[in-house]
Short mmCIF file of C-alpha atoms and ligand atoms in Angstrom, two decimals:
data_model
loop_
_atom_site.label_atom_id
_atom_site.label_comp_id
_atom_site.label_asym_id
_atom_site.label_seq_id
_atom_site.Cartn_x
_atom_site.Cartn_y
_atom_site.Cartn_z
CA MET R 1 36.80 21.31 -43.45
CA ALA R 2 33.09 21.83 -43.80
CA LYS R 3 31.73 25.30 -44.46
CA THR R 4 28.53 26.21 -42.68
CA PHE R 5 25.93 28.78 -43.71
CA LYS R 6 22.54 29.73 -42.39
CA TYR R 7 21.10 29.76 -45.91
CA VAL R 8 22.38 27.94 -48.97
CA ILE R 9 20.98 28.44 -52.47
CA LEU R 10 21.90 25.42 -54.58
CA GLY R 11 22.19 26.51 -58.20
CA GLY R 12 23.36 29.84 -59.59
CA GLY R 13 20.76 30.66 -62.23
CA VAL R 14 17.86 33.05 -62.50
CA SER R 15 16.08 31.99 -59.32
CA ALA R 16 19.31 32.13 -57.33
CA GLY R 17 19.98 35.72 -58.37
CA TYR R 18 16.47 36.96 -57.59
CA ALA R 19 16.51 35.05 -54.28
CA ALA R 20 19.79 36.72 -53.33
CA ARG R 21 18.34 40.16 -54.06
CA GLU R 22 15.30 39.38 -51.91
CA PHE R 23 17.52 38.09 -49.07
CA ALA R 24 19.49 41.35 -49.24
CA LYS R 25 16.25 43.36 -49.20
CA GLN R 26 14.91 41.46 -46.19
CA GLY R 27 18.29 41.62 -44.45
CA VAL R 28 21.03 39.01 -44.22
CA LYS R 29 24.19 39.31 -42.21
CA PRO R 30 27.55 38.88 -43.95
CA GLY R 31 28.47 35.20 -44.10
CA GLU R 32 24.91 33.94 -43.63
CA LEU R 33 24.10 33.24 -47.28
CA ALA R 34 25.94 31.28 -49.96
CA ILE R 35 25.11 30.47 -53.57
CA ILE R 36 26.71 27.27 -54.83
CA SER R 37 26.83 26.98 -58.62
CA LYS R 38 28.31 24.66 -61.19
CA GLU R 39 28.66 27.66 -63.50
CA ALA R 40 31.75 29.88 -63.41
CA VAL R 41 29.82 33.16 -63.39
CA ALA R 42 27.39 34.99 -61.13
CA PRO R 43 23.65 34.55 -61.86
CA TYR R 44 22.50 35.97 -65.18
CA GLU R 45 19.35 36.30 -67.26
CA ARG R 46 19.41 32.95 -69.08
CA PRO R 47 16.96 33.92 -71.90
CA ALA R 48 19.66 36.16 -73.43
CA LEU R 49 21.63 33.08 -74.49
CA SER R 50 19.35 32.17 -77.38
CA LYS R 51 18.84 35.78 -78.41
CA ALA R 52 21.25 38.74 -78.18
CA TYR R 53 24.19 36.55 -77.06
CA LEU R 54 24.41 35.11 -80.58
CA PHE R 55 23.80 38.31 -82.58
CA PRO R 56 26.30 38.87 -85.41
CA GLU R 57 26.72 42.54 -84.39
CA SER R 58 27.41 43.72 -80.81
CA PRO R 59 26.34 40.49 -79.12
CA ALA R 60 25.33 40.70 -75.45
CA ARG R 61 28.09 39.65 -73.09
CA LEU R 62 28.48 39.44 -69.34
CA PRO R 63 28.49 41.48 -67.21
CA GLY R 64 25.79 43.13 -69.37
CA PHE R 65 22.98 40.71 -68.52
CA HIS R 66 23.51 39.62 -64.94
CA VAL R 67 20.29 39.43 -62.94
CA CYS R 68 18.15 41.41 -62.17
CA VAL R 69 18.38 43.49 -65.34
CA GLY R 70 15.85 41.34 -67.22
CA SER R 71 12.93 42.64 -65.19
CA GLY R 72 14.09 46.23 -65.14
CA GLY R 73 16.08 46.03 -61.90
CA GLU R 74 19.64 46.88 -60.97
CA LYS R 75 22.26 44.51 -62.37
CA LEU R 76 23.80 42.34 -59.66
CA LEU R 77 27.50 42.30 -60.54
CA PRO R 78 29.83 39.87 -58.76
CA GLU R 79 30.91 42.82 -56.54
CA TRP R 80 27.35 43.24 -55.32
CA TYR R 81 27.48 39.81 -53.66
CA SER R 82 30.79 40.57 -51.95
CA GLU R 83 29.52 43.94 -50.74
CA LYS R 84 26.53 42.21 -49.17
CA GLY R 85 28.67 39.47 -47.66
CA ILE R 86 26.94 36.84 -49.81
CA GLU R 87 29.35 34.09 -50.74
CA LEU R 88 29.37 33.08 -54.42
CA ILE R 89 30.82 29.60 -54.58
CA LEU R 90 31.26 29.14 -58.33
CA SER R 91 32.52 26.29 -60.56
CA THR R 92 31.36 23.94 -57.84
CA GLU R 93 29.10 21.04 -58.68
CA ILE R 94 27.21 19.41 -55.86
CA VAL R 95 27.18 15.66 -56.37
CA LYS R 96 25.56 14.57 -53.12
CA ALA R 97 22.80 16.06 -51.01
CA ASP R 98 21.94 14.62 -47.62
CA LEU R 99 18.79 16.43 -46.59
CA ALA R 100 18.56 14.62 -43.23
CA ALA R 101 22.10 15.65 -42.30
CA LYS R 102 21.59 19.12 -43.91
CA SER R 103 24.77 18.80 -45.90
CA LEU R 104 25.92 19.00 -49.50
CA THR R 105 29.08 17.51 -50.98
CA SER R 106 30.85 18.87 -54.06
CA ALA R 107 32.63 16.96 -56.84
CA GLY R 108 35.88 18.28 -55.30
CA GLY R 109 35.00 16.69 -51.94
CA GLU R 110 34.07 19.87 -50.03
CA THR R 111 31.18 19.75 -47.58
CA PHE R 112 28.66 22.54 -47.10
CA ASN R 113 26.24 22.56 -44.18
CA TYR R 114 23.13 24.68 -44.00
CA GLU R 115 20.16 25.44 -41.80
CA ILE R 116 17.87 26.30 -44.71
CA LEU R 117 18.31 25.07 -48.27
CA LEU R 118 16.81 26.66 -51.36
CA ILE R 119 16.97 24.24 -54.28
CA ALA R 120 17.30 26.19 -57.52
CA THR R 121 18.98 23.67 -59.80
CA GLY R 122 16.82 24.44 -62.86
CA SER R 123 16.64 22.14 -65.84
CA THR R 124 19.06 20.25 -67.99
CA VAL R 125 18.65 19.66 -71.70
CA ILE R 126 17.37 16.41 -73.13
CA ARG R 127 20.06 15.00 -75.44
CA LEU R 128 19.61 12.96 -78.58
CA SER R 129 22.22 10.55 -77.22
CA ASP R 130 19.71 9.84 -74.38
CA PHE R 131 17.60 8.12 -77.07
CA GLY R 132 20.59 6.39 -78.67
CA VAL R 133 20.49 8.45 -81.89
CA LYS R 134 23.40 7.27 -84.00
CA GLY R 135 26.31 9.74 -84.27
CA ALA R 136 24.69 12.16 -81.80
CA ASP R 137 28.04 12.75 -80.07
CA ALA R 138 29.67 14.21 -83.24
CA LYS R 139 31.49 17.53 -82.99
CA ASN R 140 29.43 20.65 -83.80
CA ILE R 141 26.19 19.23 -82.45
CA PHE R 142 25.16 21.75 -79.82
CA TYR R 143 22.68 22.15 -76.97
CA LEU R 144 21.98 25.39 -75.19
CA ARG R 145 21.47 25.82 -71.48
CA GLU R 146 24.43 27.66 -69.97
CA VAL R 147 26.76 30.43 -71.04
CA ASP R 148 29.52 27.89 -71.78
CA ASP R 149 27.22 26.18 -74.30
CA ALA R 150 26.48 29.54 -75.92
CA ASP R 151 30.22 30.33 -76.20
CA LYS R 152 30.84 27.04 -78.02
CA LEU R 153 27.95 27.66 -80.41
CA TYR R 154 29.13 31.23 -81.04
CA GLU R 155 32.63 29.96 -81.95
CA ALA R 156 31.16 27.42 -84.36
CA ILE R 157 28.98 30.08 -86.00
CA LYS R 158 32.13 32.16 -86.61
CA ALA R 159 34.10 29.13 -87.85
CA LYS R 160 31.38 27.94 -90.25
CA LYS R 161 30.58 31.27 -91.91
CA ASN R 162 27.91 30.97 -94.61
CA GLY R 163 27.64 27.26 -93.81
CA LYS R 164 24.62 25.07 -93.27
CA ALA R 165 22.82 24.72 -89.97
CA VAL R 166 20.14 22.23 -89.00
CA VAL R 167 17.97 22.99 -85.99
CA VAL R 168 16.35 19.94 -84.42
CA GLY R 169 13.19 20.85 -82.53
CA GLY R 170 10.33 23.27 -83.16
CA GLY R 171 9.82 24.73 -79.71
CA TYR R 172 10.76 28.26 -78.65
CA ILE R 173 14.47 27.41 -78.40
CA GLY R 174 14.37 25.99 -81.95
CA LEU R 175 12.53 29.06 -83.22
CA GLU R 176 14.81 31.56 -81.48
CA LEU R 177 17.98 29.75 -82.55
CA SER R 178 16.85 29.35 -86.17
CA ALA R 179 16.27 33.09 -86.31
CA VAL R 180 19.63 34.00 -84.82
CA LEU R 181 21.50 31.50 -87.02
CA ARG R 182 19.79 33.03 -90.05
CA LEU R 183 20.83 36.50 -88.88
CA ASN R 184 24.37 35.11 -88.92
CA ASN R 185 23.81 34.27 -92.57
CA LEU R 186 23.79 30.52 -92.21
CA ASP R 187 21.57 28.40 -94.42
CA VAL R 188 19.07 27.17 -91.81
CA THR R 189 16.73 24.17 -91.85
CA MET R 190 14.42 23.40 -88.94
CA VAL R 191 13.20 19.85 -88.39
CA TYR R 192 10.39 18.81 -86.05
CA PRO R 193 7.94 15.95 -85.84
CA GLU R 194 4.78 17.87 -85.02
CA PRO R 195 2.36 19.29 -87.61
CA TRP R 196 3.26 22.85 -86.57
CA CYS R 197 5.84 24.71 -84.46
CA MET R 198 5.48 25.28 -80.68
CA PRO R 199 2.48 22.92 -80.49
CA ARG R 200 2.48 23.05 -76.69
CA LEU R 201 1.32 26.65 -76.89
CA PHE R 202 0.63 27.74 -80.47
CA THR R 203 -2.64 26.98 -82.21
CA SER R 204 -2.34 26.04 -85.88
CA GLY R 205 -3.43 29.61 -86.71
CA ILE R 206 -0.68 31.19 -84.62
CA ALA R 207 1.93 28.76 -85.93
CA ALA R 208 0.95 29.41 -89.56
CA PHE R 209 2.07 33.02 -89.12
CA TYR R 210 5.50 32.15 -87.69
CA GLU R 211 6.13 29.39 -90.22
CA GLY R 212 5.24 31.75 -93.06
CA TYR R 213 7.35 34.55 -91.61
CA TYR R 214 10.36 32.25 -91.09
CA ALA R 215 10.04 30.94 -94.64
CA LYS R 216 10.14 34.55 -95.90
CA LYS R 217 13.30 35.08 -93.88
CA GLY R 218 14.83 32.09 -95.65
CA VAL R 219 14.46 29.42 -92.96
CA ASN R 220 13.56 26.01 -94.44
CA ILE R 221 11.08 24.02 -92.38
CA ILE R 222 10.70 20.25 -92.50
CA LYS R 223 7.80 18.96 -90.43
CA GLY R 224 6.51 15.54 -89.52
CA THR R 225 9.84 13.77 -89.19
CA VAL R 226 12.78 13.46 -86.80
CA ALA R 227 16.57 13.16 -86.89
CA VAL R 228 17.54 9.50 -86.56
CA GLY R 229 21.29 9.67 -87.19
CA PHE R 230 24.30 11.81 -88.03
CA THR R 231 27.33 11.15 -90.22
CA THR R 232 30.70 12.81 -89.64
CA ASN R 233 33.72 13.92 -91.66
CA SER R 234 37.28 12.73 -91.00
CA ASP R 235 37.64 15.34 -88.17
CA GLY R 236 34.66 13.86 -86.39
CA GLU R 237 32.53 16.92 -87.21
CA VAL R 238 28.89 16.48 -88.13
CA LYS R 239 28.41 16.30 -91.91
CA GLU R 240 24.87 15.06 -92.49
CA VAL R 241 21.61 14.68 -90.62
CA GLN R 242 19.62 11.59 -91.51
CA LEU R 243 15.87 11.96 -91.17
CA LYS R 244 13.38 9.24 -90.44
CA ASP R 245 11.57 9.91 -93.70
CA GLY R 246 14.76 9.01 -95.59
CA ARG R 247 15.90 12.52 -96.42
CA VAL R 248 19.50 13.51 -95.70
CA LEU R 249 20.46 17.11 -94.88
CA GLU R 250 23.99 18.50 -95.12
CA ALA R 251 25.05 20.28 -91.93
CA ASP R 252 28.10 22.15 -90.62
CA ILE R 253 26.31 22.93 -87.36
CA VAL R 254 23.42 21.16 -85.65
CA VAL R 255 21.58 22.72 -82.75
CA VAL R 256 19.22 20.57 -80.75
CA GLY R 257 16.35 22.01 -78.72
CA VAL R 258 14.07 19.13 -77.83
CA GLY R 259 13.18 20.09 -74.29
CA GLY R 260 14.46 20.05 -70.75
CA ARG R 261 14.26 17.98 -67.63
CA PRO R 262 14.21 19.36 -64.07
CA GLN R 263 17.41 18.61 -62.16
CA THR R 264 16.08 16.75 -59.15
CA ALA R 265 18.26 13.61 -59.21
CA LEU R 266 20.28 14.67 -56.13
CA PHE R 267 17.16 14.58 -54.00
CA LYS R 268 15.51 11.38 -55.26
CA GLY R 269 13.90 9.43 -52.44
CA GLN R 270 14.55 12.22 -49.93
CA VAL R 271 11.78 14.62 -50.82
CA GLU R 272 8.25 14.29 -52.15
CA GLU R 273 7.95 14.76 -55.90
CA ASP R 274 5.04 15.39 -58.25
CA LYS R 275 4.72 16.04 -61.99
CA GLY R 276 8.47 15.57 -62.39
CA GLY R 277 9.42 18.25 -59.88
CA ILE R 278 9.87 18.76 -56.16
CA LYS R 279 6.45 19.17 -54.60
CA THR R 280 6.03 22.40 -52.65
CA ASP R 281 3.32 24.38 -50.93
CA ALA R 282 2.34 27.94 -51.85
CA PHE R 283 5.47 29.18 -50.06
CA PHE R 284 7.77 26.83 -52.03
CA LYS R 285 8.43 24.74 -48.95
CA SER R 286 9.09 21.08 -49.78
CA SER R 287 8.05 18.01 -47.79
CA VAL R 288 11.36 18.25 -45.88
CA PRO R 289 11.52 20.87 -43.11
CA ASN R 290 13.82 23.79 -44.00
CA VAL R 291 14.12 22.77 -47.65
CA TYR R 292 12.56 24.99 -50.31
CA ALA R 293 12.48 24.51 -54.08
CA VAL R 294 11.96 27.28 -56.66
CA GLY R 295 12.05 27.92 -60.40
CA ASP R 296 12.02 25.10 -62.94
CA VAL R 297 12.29 22.33 -60.31
CA ALA R 298 9.27 23.28 -58.20
CA THR R 299 5.84 21.69 -58.60
CA PHE R 300 3.64 24.17 -56.76
CA PRO R 301 -0.07 24.91 -56.28
CA LEU R 302 -1.17 27.23 -59.06
CA LYS R 303 -3.94 28.91 -57.17
CA LEU R 304 -5.74 30.41 -60.16
CA TYR R 305 -6.35 26.95 -61.65
CA ASN R 306 -6.51 25.06 -58.37
CA GLU R 307 -3.92 22.61 -59.63
CA LEU R 308 -0.32 21.57 -59.01
CA ARG R 309 1.91 22.73 -61.85
CA ARG R 310 5.55 23.00 -62.79
CA VAL R 311 6.48 26.07 -64.84
CA GLU R 312 9.73 26.41 -66.80
CA HIS R 313 9.65 30.13 -67.53
CA VAL R 314 11.84 32.95 -66.42
CA ASP R 315 9.09 35.11 -64.88
CA HIS R 316 8.08 32.29 -62.54
CA SER R 317 11.71 31.56 -61.63
CA ARG R 318 12.07 35.18 -60.49
CA LYS R 319 8.78 35.39 -58.63
CA SER R 320 8.98 31.98 -56.97
CA ALA R 321 12.44 32.84 -55.65
CA GLU R 322 11.17 36.08 -54.15
CA GLN R 323 8.15 34.35 -52.65
CA ALA R 324 10.27 31.63 -51.01
CA VAL R 325 12.68 34.12 -49.47
CA LYS R 326 9.83 36.30 -48.16
CA ALA R 327 8.25 33.18 -46.64
CA ILE R 328 11.55 32.07 -45.05
CA LYS R 329 12.16 35.48 -43.49
CA ALA R 330 8.55 35.84 -42.33
CA SER R 331 8.51 32.42 -40.69
CA GLU R 332 11.62 33.36 -38.71
CA GLU R 333 9.55 36.12 -37.15
CA GLY R 334 6.55 33.86 -36.63
CA LYS R 335 4.70 35.61 -39.44
CA THR R 336 3.27 34.41 -42.72
CA VAL R 337 3.05 35.83 -46.22
CA GLU R 338 0.22 35.59 -48.74
CA GLU R 339 0.01 32.41 -50.79
CA TYR R 340 1.70 32.46 -54.20
CA ASP R 341 -0.92 33.49 -56.72
CA TYR R 342 0.78 33.19 -60.06
CA LEU R 343 -0.54 34.16 -63.48
CA PRO R 344 1.48 32.10 -65.99
CA TYR R 345 3.44 34.38 -68.31
CA PHE R 346 5.75 33.45 -71.13
CA TYR R 347 7.38 35.41 -73.94
CA SER R 348 9.72 34.96 -76.84
CA ARG R 349 11.51 37.18 -79.34
CA SER R 350 13.01 36.50 -82.75
CA PHE R 351 13.79 38.57 -85.84
CA GLU R 352 11.63 41.71 -85.41
CA LEU R 353 8.95 39.71 -83.65
CA SER R 354 7.99 39.60 -80.01
CA TRP R 355 5.07 37.81 -78.39
CA GLN R 356 3.64 37.42 -74.93
CA PHE R 357 1.26 34.85 -73.52
CA TYR R 358 -0.66 34.98 -70.24
CA GLY R 359 -2.90 32.45 -68.54
CA ASP R 360 -3.86 28.96 -69.59
CA ASN R 361 -3.95 27.58 -73.12
CA VAL R 362 -6.95 25.28 -72.76
CA GLY R 363 -10.38 25.19 -74.38
CA ASP R 364 -11.56 26.75 -77.64
CA THR R 365 -9.56 29.43 -79.40
CA VAL R 366 -10.19 32.47 -81.55
CA LEU R 367 -7.57 34.21 -83.66
CA PHE R 368 -7.85 37.96 -84.17
CA GLY R 369 -5.97 40.73 -85.95
CA ASP R 370 -3.64 40.69 -88.92
CA SER R 371 -1.77 37.38 -88.93
CA SER R 372 -0.59 37.44 -92.50
CA PRO R 373 3.16 36.75 -92.73
CA ASP R 374 3.16 39.02 -95.79
CA SER R 375 1.78 41.98 -93.88
CA PRO R 376 4.23 44.90 -93.48
CA LYS R 377 3.17 45.27 -89.84
CA PRO R 378 1.61 42.06 -88.59
CA LYS R 379 -0.21 42.29 -85.28
CA PHE R 380 -2.47 39.56 -84.04
CA GLY R 381 -3.45 37.48 -81.07
CA SER R 382 -5.50 34.64 -79.77
CA TYR R 383 -7.85 34.04 -76.87
CA TRP R 384 -8.48 30.70 -75.19
CA ILE R 385 -12.02 30.20 -73.90
CA LYS R 386 -13.04 27.59 -71.34
CA ASP R 387 -16.43 27.21 -69.66
CA GLY R 388 -17.59 30.43 -71.29
CA LYS R 389 -14.68 32.50 -69.93
CA VAL R 390 -11.48 33.82 -71.49
CA VAL R 391 -8.66 32.01 -69.67
CA GLY R 392 -5.64 32.72 -71.87
CA ALA R 393 -4.41 35.39 -74.24
CA PHE R 394 -1.56 35.64 -76.74
CA LEU R 395 -0.37 38.76 -78.53
CA GLU R 396 2.29 39.31 -81.19
CA SER R 397 3.85 42.78 -81.46
CA GLY R 398 1.83 44.31 -78.61
CA THR R 399 2.72 47.62 -76.97
CA PRO R 400 3.41 47.49 -73.21
CA GLU R 401 -0.16 48.75 -72.55
CA GLU R 402 -1.67 46.12 -74.84
CA ASN R 403 0.37 43.37 -73.19
CA GLN R 404 -0.89 44.59 -69.83
CA ALA R 405 -4.43 44.41 -71.16
CA ILE R 406 -4.10 40.76 -72.22
CA ALA R 407 -2.50 39.94 -68.87
CA LYS R 408 -5.52 41.47 -67.16
CA VAL R 409 -7.94 39.45 -69.28
CA ALA R 410 -6.17 36.22 -68.37
CA ARG R 411 -6.29 37.15 -64.69
CA VAL R 412 -9.90 38.42 -64.60
CA GLN R 413 -11.31 35.68 -66.89
CA PRO R 414 -14.26 37.69 -68.23
CA PRO R 415 -17.27 35.79 -69.61
CA VAL R 416 -17.75 35.60 -73.36
CA GLN R 417 -21.25 35.63 -74.81
CA ASN R 418 -20.39 35.46 -78.47
CA VAL R 419 -17.15 33.93 -79.75
CA ASP R 420 -17.53 35.41 -83.26
CA GLN R 421 -17.89 38.84 -81.74
CA LEU R 422 -14.78 38.23 -79.66
CA ALA R 423 -12.83 37.50 -82.84
CA THR R 424 -14.11 40.75 -84.39
CA GLU R 425 -13.44 42.83 -81.30
CA GLY R 426 -9.95 41.36 -80.95
CA LEU R 427 -7.65 43.45 -78.82
CA SER R 428 -10.33 46.01 -77.99
CA PHE R 429 -12.09 43.31 -75.94
CA ALA R 430 -9.01 43.11 -73.70
CA SER R 431 -8.57 46.86 -73.56
CA LYS R 432 -12.09 47.28 -72.10
CA ILE R 433 -11.50 44.96 -69.14
P1 FAD E 501 18.46 27.98 -64.07
O1 FAD E 501 18.41 29.40 -64.47
O2 FAD E 501 18.64 26.96 -65.14
O3 FAD E 501 19.63 27.81 -63.01
C1 FAD E 501 20.02 26.57 -62.51
C2 FAD E 501 21.42 26.67 -61.98
O4 FAD E 501 21.72 25.56 -61.14
C3 FAD E 501 22.50 26.69 -63.05
O5 FAD E 501 23.43 27.67 -62.72
C4 FAD E 501 23.12 25.30 -62.93
O6 FAD E 501 24.46 25.24 -63.35
C5 FAD E 501 23.01 25.09 -61.44
N1 FAD E 501 23.09 23.70 -60.98
C6 FAD E 501 22.29 22.68 -61.34
N2 FAD E 501 22.66 21.55 -60.70
C7 FAD E 501 23.71 21.88 -59.93
C8 FAD E 501 24.54 21.13 -59.04
N3 FAD E 501 24.34 19.84 -58.82
N4 FAD E 501 25.54 21.78 -58.42
C9 FAD E 501 25.75 23.10 -58.62
N5 FAD E 501 25.00 23.84 -59.46
C10 FAD E 501 24.00 23.24 -60.10
N6 FAD E 501 11.91 31.58 -70.34
C11 FAD E 501 11.04 32.55 -70.74
O7 FAD E 501 10.03 32.75 -70.08
N7 FAD E 501 11.28 33.28 -71.88
C12 FAD E 501 12.38 33.08 -72.66
O8 FAD E 501 12.56 33.76 -73.68
C13 FAD E 501 13.31 32.07 -72.27
N8 FAD E 501 14.43 31.86 -72.99
C14 FAD E 501 15.30 30.87 -72.62
C15 FAD E 501 16.42 30.63 -73.40
C16 FAD E 501 17.31 29.61 -73.06
C17 FAD E 501 18.51 29.36 -73.93
C18 FAD E 501 17.06 28.80 -71.91
C19 FAD E 501 18.00 27.69 -71.56
C20 FAD E 501 15.95 29.04 -71.12
C21 FAD E 501 15.05 30.08 -71.46
N9 FAD E 501 13.91 30.35 -70.70
C22 FAD E 501 13.03 31.33 -71.08
C23 FAD E 501 13.63 29.57 -69.46
C24 FAD E 501 14.23 30.23 -68.23
O9 FAD E 501 15.53 30.68 -68.50
C25 FAD E 501 14.22 29.25 -67.07
O10 FAD E 501 12.88 28.94 -66.76
C26 FAD E 501 14.92 29.83 -65.83
O11 FAD E 501 16.28 30.08 -66.10
C27 FAD E 501 14.79 28.88 -64.65
O12 FAD E 501 15.49 29.39 -63.56
P2 FAD E 501 16.11 28.43 -62.45
O13 FAD E 501 16.84 29.30 -61.51
O14 FAD E 501 15.09 27.48 -62.00
O15 FAD E 501 17.18 27.54 -63.27
#
């Protein structure tokens, strides 16, 4: 028999949790709202998986990091949903969505009908087997997206004590995982094709600090080449990583972090798409009436830059979810809410390091502060300058006030007369704004 809800959130990740909290705040009646998730657990703060979840000592575990604890809010335990009469339909994968009929079908054959659908299916990892890399399905080659993946990696870390790990990919997942594997005392080698790590955000100056710091922590870095194949032992476990440049690395564990892809396949041909995501307006409403899309899957108007963008960061997943729910509830009362006016924000943490970035990383750059990896207390940042204005700011090891200051700079976009002076002023430029 079909189950019917007024509101269905498809996906049980970060956006789903923050949307549920907003629904509760705005008022939903018991039985009106359901979250349908492939995962077996209530929504949690996904960034923990590549950080504290894998710590050798006192690792983070659920229920410790359910949403909305990551942004300083109250933790939404599974009981919270039942108290509010919000149905958590877990371990349920939706395999068919019929947006015209307003119905979803699960792998188990159940049907769910809705009046309003909030698509929050997030991203899936890109796999090396997608490119036909030889041996990429060997045991102990891991990807990290969901808590189940993190559990498998954690078990392997314990089983391969003091072993060798190869991390494929030099993005933030590769950097965070290399750090945490090193903390677990594995011999870690990172491999990536680009000339420096995190090239989508980091300038060569920023990257030089992290590469130097990681080297000091004992992480080996091999740049400018890619993994083209894996060999296995008689148990089918990965044994070696073959690189394109001919080198061969021994490995007990391989972790791959080569990017993600928004999960929109269920809706192909039914809803307008753009830039790889579901196209929405400033209220996260899609081209189909009563269907909203939030988080990693949404391509939305980024007002500040007057451009459609898709953003795969946790802060946006939280805020877009809240915006969509506010817009849904307002429209029911014939009201409207303000347009989404997002300032891109992204952060990462590894070892004793912690950085934040706000704004847009386009135009010229200046590096300021102490970015020596040998410094006992490194603290540095970068500004991005476009059309004579500061449009982006990065800061390593900032205090909360300093991080607020760089956020303000990126929002206000103050003019810059003299770039050399900006480099000398450094953080004090931001603090004056
Ligand atoms: P998700 O949180 O991915 O949730 C999607 C949910 O939908 C999942 O529960 C999934 O199982 C479910 N789902 C998908 N398809 C179906 C289906 N067909 N049926 C049922 N359920 C389905 N961002 C930062 O800014 N800083 C960080 O430090 C950071 N660290 C990260 C570390 C890791 C390991 C990962 C994977 C991501 C990290 N991110 C970070 C990115 C951030 O977590 C995502 O941008 C955010 O989780 C997106 O939220 P979402 O709700 O759109 O998707």
